[in-house]
Short mmCIF file of C-alpha atoms and ligand atoms in Angstrom, two decimals:
data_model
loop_
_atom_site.label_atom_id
_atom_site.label_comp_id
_atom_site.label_asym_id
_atom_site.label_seq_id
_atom_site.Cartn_x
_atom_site.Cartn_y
_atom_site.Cartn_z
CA UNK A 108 0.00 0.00 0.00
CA UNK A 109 1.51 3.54 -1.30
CA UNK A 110 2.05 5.90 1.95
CA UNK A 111 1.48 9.53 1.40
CA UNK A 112 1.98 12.85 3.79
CA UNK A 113 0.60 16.17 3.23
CA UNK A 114 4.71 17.49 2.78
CA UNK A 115 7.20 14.74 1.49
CA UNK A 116 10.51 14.55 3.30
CA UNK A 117 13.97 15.16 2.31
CA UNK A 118 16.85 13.09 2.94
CA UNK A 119 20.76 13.76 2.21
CA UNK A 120 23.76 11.93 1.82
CA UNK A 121 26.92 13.63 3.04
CA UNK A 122 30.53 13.05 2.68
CA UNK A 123 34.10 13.34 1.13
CA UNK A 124 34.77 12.13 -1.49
CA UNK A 125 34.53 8.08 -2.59
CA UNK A 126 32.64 7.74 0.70
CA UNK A 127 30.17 5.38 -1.03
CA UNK A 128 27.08 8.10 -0.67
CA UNK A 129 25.69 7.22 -4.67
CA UNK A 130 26.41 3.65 -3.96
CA UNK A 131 23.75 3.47 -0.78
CA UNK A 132 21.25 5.80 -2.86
CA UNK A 133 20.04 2.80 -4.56
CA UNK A 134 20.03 1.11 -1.81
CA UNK A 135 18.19 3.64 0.54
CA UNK A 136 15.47 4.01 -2.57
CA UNK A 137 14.70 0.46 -2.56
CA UNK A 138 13.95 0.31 1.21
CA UNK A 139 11.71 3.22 0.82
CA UNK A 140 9.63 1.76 -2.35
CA UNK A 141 9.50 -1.65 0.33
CA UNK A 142 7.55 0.79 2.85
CA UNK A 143 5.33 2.46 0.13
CA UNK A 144 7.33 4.89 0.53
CA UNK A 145 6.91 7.39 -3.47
CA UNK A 146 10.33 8.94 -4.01
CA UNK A 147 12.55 10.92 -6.19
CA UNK A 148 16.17 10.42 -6.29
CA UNK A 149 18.38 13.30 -7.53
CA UNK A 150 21.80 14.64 -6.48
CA UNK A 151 23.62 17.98 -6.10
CA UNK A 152 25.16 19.78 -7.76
CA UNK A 153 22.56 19.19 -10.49
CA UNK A 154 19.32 17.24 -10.57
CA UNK A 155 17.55 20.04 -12.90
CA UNK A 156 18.38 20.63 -16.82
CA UNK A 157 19.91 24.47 -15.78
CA UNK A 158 21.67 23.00 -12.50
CA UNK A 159 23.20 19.71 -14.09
CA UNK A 160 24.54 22.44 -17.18
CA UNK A 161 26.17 24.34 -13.97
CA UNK A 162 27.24 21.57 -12.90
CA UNK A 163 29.41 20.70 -15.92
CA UNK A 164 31.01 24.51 -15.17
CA UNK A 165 31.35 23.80 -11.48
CA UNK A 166 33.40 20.26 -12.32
CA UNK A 167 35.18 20.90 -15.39
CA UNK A 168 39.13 20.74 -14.36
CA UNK A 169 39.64 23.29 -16.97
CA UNK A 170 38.00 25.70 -14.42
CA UNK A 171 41.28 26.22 -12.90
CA UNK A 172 40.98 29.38 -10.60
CA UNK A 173 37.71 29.91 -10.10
CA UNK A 174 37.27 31.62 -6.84
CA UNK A 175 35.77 30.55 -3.41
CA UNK A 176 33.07 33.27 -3.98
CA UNK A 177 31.99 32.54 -7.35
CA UNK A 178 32.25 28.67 -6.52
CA UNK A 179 29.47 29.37 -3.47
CA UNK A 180 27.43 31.39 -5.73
CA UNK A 181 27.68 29.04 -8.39
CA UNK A 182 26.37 26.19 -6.09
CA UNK A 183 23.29 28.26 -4.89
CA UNK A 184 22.44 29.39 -8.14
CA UNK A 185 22.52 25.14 -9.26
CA UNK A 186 20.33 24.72 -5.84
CA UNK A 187 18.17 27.07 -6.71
CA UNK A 188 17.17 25.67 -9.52
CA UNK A 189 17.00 22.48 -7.95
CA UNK A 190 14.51 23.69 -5.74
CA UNK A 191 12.22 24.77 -7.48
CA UNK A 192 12.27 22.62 -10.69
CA UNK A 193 12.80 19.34 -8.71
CA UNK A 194 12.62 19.26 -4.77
CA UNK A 195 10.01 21.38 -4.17
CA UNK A 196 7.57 20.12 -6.27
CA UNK A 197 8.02 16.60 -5.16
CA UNK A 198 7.54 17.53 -1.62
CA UNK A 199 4.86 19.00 -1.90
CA UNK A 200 3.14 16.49 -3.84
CA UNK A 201 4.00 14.02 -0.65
CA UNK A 202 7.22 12.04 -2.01
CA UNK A 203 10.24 11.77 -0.42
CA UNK A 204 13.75 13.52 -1.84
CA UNK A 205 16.63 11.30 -1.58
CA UNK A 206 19.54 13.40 -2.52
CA UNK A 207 23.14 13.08 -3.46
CA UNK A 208 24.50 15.95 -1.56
CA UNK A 209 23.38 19.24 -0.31
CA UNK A 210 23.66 22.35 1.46
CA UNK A 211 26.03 20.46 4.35
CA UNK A 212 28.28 19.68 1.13
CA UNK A 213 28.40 23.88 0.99
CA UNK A 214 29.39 24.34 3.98
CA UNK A 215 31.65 21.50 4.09
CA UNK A 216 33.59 22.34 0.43
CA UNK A 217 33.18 26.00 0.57
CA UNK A 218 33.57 26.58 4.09
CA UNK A 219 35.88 24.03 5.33
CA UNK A 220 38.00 23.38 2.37
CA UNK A 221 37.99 26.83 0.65
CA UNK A 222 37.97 29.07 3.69
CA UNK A 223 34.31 30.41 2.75
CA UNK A 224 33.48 32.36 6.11
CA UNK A 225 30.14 30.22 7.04
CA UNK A 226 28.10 33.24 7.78
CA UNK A 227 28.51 34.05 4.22
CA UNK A 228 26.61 30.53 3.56
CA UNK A 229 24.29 31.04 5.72
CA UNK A 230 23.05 34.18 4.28
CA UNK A 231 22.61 32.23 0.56
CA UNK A 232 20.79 29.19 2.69
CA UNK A 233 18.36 31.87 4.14
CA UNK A 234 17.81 33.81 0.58
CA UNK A 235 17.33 30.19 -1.39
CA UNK A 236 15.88 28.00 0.76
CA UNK A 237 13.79 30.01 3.19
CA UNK A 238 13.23 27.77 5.68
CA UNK A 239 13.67 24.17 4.17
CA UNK A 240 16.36 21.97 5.66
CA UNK A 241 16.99 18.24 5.11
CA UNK A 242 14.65 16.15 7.49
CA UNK A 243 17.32 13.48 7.71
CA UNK A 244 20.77 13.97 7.27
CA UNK A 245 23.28 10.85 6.36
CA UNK A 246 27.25 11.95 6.94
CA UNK A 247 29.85 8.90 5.09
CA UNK A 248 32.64 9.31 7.29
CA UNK A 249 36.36 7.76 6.60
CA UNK A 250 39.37 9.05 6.60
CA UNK A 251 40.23 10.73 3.19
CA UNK A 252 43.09 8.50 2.42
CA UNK A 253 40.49 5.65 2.21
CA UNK A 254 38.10 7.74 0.18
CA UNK A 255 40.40 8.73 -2.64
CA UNK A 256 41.82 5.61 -2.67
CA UNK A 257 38.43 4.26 -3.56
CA UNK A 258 37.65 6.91 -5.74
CA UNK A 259 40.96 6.50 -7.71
CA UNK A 260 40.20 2.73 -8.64
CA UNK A 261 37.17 4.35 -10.61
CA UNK A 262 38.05 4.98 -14.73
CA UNK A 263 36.92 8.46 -14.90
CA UNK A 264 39.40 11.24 -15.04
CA UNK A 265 39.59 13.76 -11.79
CA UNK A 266 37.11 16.38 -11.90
CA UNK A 267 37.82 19.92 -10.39
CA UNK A 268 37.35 18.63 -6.95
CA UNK A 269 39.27 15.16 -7.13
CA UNK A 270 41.80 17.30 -7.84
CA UNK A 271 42.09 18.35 -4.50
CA UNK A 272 44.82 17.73 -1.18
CA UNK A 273 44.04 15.30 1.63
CA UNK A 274 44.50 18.41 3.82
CA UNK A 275 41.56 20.01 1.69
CA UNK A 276 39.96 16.78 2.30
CA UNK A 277 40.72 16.66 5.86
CA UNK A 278 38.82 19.81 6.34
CA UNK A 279 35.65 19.09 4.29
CA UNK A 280 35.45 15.96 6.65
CA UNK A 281 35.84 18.03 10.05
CA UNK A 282 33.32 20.34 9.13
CA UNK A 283 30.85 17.33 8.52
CA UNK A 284 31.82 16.10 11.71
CA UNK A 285 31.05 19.16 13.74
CA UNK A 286 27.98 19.77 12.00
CA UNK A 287 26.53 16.53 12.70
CA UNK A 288 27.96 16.87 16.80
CA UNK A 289 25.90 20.32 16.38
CA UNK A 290 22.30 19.12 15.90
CA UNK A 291 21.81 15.09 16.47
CA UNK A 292 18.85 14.85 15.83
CA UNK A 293 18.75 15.61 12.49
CA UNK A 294 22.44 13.94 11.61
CA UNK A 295 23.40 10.16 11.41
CA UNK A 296 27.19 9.53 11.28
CA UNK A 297 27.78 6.56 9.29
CA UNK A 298 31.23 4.40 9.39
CA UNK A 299 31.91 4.33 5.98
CA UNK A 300 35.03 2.48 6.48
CA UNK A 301 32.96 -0.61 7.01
CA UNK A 302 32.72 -2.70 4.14
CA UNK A 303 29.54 -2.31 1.58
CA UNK A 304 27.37 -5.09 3.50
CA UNK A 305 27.78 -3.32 7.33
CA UNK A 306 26.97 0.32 5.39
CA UNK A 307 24.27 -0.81 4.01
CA UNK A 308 23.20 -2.40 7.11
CA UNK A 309 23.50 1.10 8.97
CA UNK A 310 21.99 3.10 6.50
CA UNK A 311 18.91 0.41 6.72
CA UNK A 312 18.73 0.11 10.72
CA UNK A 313 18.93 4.57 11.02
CA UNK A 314 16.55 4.42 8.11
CA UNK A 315 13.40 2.11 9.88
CA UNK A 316 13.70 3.90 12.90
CA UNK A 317 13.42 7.29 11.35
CA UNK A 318 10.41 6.21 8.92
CA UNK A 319 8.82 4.68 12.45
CA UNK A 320 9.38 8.27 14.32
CA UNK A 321 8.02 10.20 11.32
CA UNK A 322 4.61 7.62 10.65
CA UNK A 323 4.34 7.77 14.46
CA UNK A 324 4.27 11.59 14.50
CA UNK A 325 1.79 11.79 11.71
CA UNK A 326 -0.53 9.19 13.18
CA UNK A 327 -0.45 11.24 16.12
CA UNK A 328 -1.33 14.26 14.30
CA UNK A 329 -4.07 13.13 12.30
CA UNK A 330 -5.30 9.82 15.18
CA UNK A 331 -4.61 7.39 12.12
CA UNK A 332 -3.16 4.03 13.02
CA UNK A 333 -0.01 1.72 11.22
CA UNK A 334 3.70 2.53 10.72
CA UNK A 335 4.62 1.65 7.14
CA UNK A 336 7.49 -0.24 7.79
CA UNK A 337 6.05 -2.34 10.58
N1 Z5A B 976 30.23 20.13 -4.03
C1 Z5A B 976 30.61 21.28 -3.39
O1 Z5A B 976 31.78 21.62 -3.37
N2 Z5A B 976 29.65 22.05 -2.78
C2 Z5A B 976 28.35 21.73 -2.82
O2 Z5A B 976 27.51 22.48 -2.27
C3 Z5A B 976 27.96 20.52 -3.47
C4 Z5A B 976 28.93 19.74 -4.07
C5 Z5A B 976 26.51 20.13 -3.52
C6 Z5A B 976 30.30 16.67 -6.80
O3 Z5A B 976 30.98 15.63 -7.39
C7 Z5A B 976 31.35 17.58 -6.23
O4 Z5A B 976 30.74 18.84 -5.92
C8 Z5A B 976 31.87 17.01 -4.95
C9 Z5A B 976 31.69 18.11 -3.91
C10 Z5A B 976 31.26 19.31 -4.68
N3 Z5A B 976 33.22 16.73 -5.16
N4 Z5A B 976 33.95 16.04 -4.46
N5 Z5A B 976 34.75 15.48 -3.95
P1 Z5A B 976 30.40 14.17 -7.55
O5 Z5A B 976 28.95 14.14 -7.27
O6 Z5A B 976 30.86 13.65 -8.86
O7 Z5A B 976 31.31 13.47 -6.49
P2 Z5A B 976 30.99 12.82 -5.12
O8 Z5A B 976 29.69 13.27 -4.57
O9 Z5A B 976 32.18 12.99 -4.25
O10 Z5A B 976 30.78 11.33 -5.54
P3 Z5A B 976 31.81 10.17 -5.50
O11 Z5A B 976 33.21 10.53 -5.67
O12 Z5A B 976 31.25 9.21 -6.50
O13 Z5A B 976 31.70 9.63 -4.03
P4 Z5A B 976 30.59 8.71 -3.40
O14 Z5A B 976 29.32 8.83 -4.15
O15 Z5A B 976 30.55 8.97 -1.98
O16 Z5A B 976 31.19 7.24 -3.59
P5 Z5A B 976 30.65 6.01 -4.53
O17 Z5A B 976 30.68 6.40 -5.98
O18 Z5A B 976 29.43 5.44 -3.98
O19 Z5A B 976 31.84 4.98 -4.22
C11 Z5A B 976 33.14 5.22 -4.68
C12 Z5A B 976 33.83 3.85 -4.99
O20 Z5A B 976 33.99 3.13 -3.78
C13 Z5A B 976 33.00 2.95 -5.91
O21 Z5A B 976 33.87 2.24 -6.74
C14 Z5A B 976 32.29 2.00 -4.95
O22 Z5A B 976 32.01 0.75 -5.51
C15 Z5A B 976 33.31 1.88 -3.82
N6 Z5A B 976 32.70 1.69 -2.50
C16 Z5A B 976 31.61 2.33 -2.01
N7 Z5A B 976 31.35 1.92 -0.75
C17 Z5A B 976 32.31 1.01 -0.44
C18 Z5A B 976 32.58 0.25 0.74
N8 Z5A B 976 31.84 0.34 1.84
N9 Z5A B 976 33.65 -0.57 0.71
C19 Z5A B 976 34.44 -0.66 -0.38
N10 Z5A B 976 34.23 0.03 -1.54
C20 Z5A B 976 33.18 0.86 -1.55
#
């Protein structure tokens, strides 16, 4: 039986690099669709036809240069688009948003690995998202050595960011870090070190229980009985 809400709900996947995020989206989707769960998947930056054109801009190693401002705007201007084209609509017809990356990603590239002052973010977060944040929050943590490594063994040639240092690596993943230590309840830290099996196992456990606390909220709301999942 298909489970609607009145608002859909959005969940991210967070990380550095190779963390295995796009790997588990599948995997998250399917346990969603098992629940009744209606979803979209998408990913950031991108999931709209103007976003995933920015996107080409924002990854393209020929970009050399291209400053920590105009990199932030860039980002928002590809989220905005997002938004509205993609996200928004879906939520508000009651699916759920499964996405590859998001703001956190901002704060954790721009901020923590270009030296972006966060307040700066914030600002853009305010302007394009108004008041929407994720409603679940997934952060891939390893150490970056372990992520690049992983990414590496992939054919594709580096993009802008692959490009980058461990240190700048090191940073994006501290940022993550004190983010989710910041505001629990909406972040789960995942040990992405584990291998593919025990992730997915995680990401399935943290998953139930959050479906459970959200049907159980809305049955409460509206006296109707049943978590989806059960
Ligand atoms: N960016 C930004 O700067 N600011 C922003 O606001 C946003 C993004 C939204 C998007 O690139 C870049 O944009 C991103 C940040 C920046 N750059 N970086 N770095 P992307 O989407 O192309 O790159 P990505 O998000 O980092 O994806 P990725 O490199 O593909 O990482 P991943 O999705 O986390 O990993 P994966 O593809 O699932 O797995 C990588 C490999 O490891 C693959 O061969 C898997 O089979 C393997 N794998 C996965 N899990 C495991 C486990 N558990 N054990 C062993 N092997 C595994």
């Amino acid at each position: 039986m298909q489970k609607t809400l009145q608002r859909g709900r959005l969940i991210t996947l967070e990380g550095i690099e190779g963390a295995g995020k796009s790997t588990q989206v599948e995997h998250l989707a399917g346990l969603l669709r098992e629940c009744g769960i209606t979803l979209v998947t998408t990913r950031e930056p991108g999931g709209s036809p103007i976003a995933e054109r920015l996107r080409s801009l924002l990854l393209d190693p020929l970009n050399t240069g291209m400053s920590g401002i105009a990199e932030l705007l860039l980002m928002f201007a590809a989220r905005a688009e997002h938004l509205e084209r993609t996200i928004r609509p879906a939520l508000d017809a009651g699916h759920w948003v499964i996405c590859d990356r998001f703001t956190d990603a901002t704060y954790a590239y721009q901020g923590g690995g270009r030296g972006v002052d966060p307040e700066r973010i914030a600002i853009l977060e305010a302007l394009v998202q108004g008041s929407l944040r994720p409603d679940l929050t997934f952060v891939f943590d390893l150490p970056p050595e372990l992520g690049l490594a992983r990414a590496r063994h992939r054919a594709e040639s580096a993009d802008r960011f692959e490009q980058e240092t461990i240190q700048f690596f090191a940073s994006v993943r501290a940022v993550y870090l004190e983010r989710a230590q910041a505001c629990p309840s909406r972040y789960r830290v995942i040990d992405a070190s584990a291998s593919l099996a025990d992730v997915a196992e995680q990401v399935c456990r943290l998953t139930r229980c959050f479906i459970d606390l959200t049907w159980n909220a809305h049955c409460d709301q509206t006296n109707r009985a049943s978590s989806p999942c059960a």
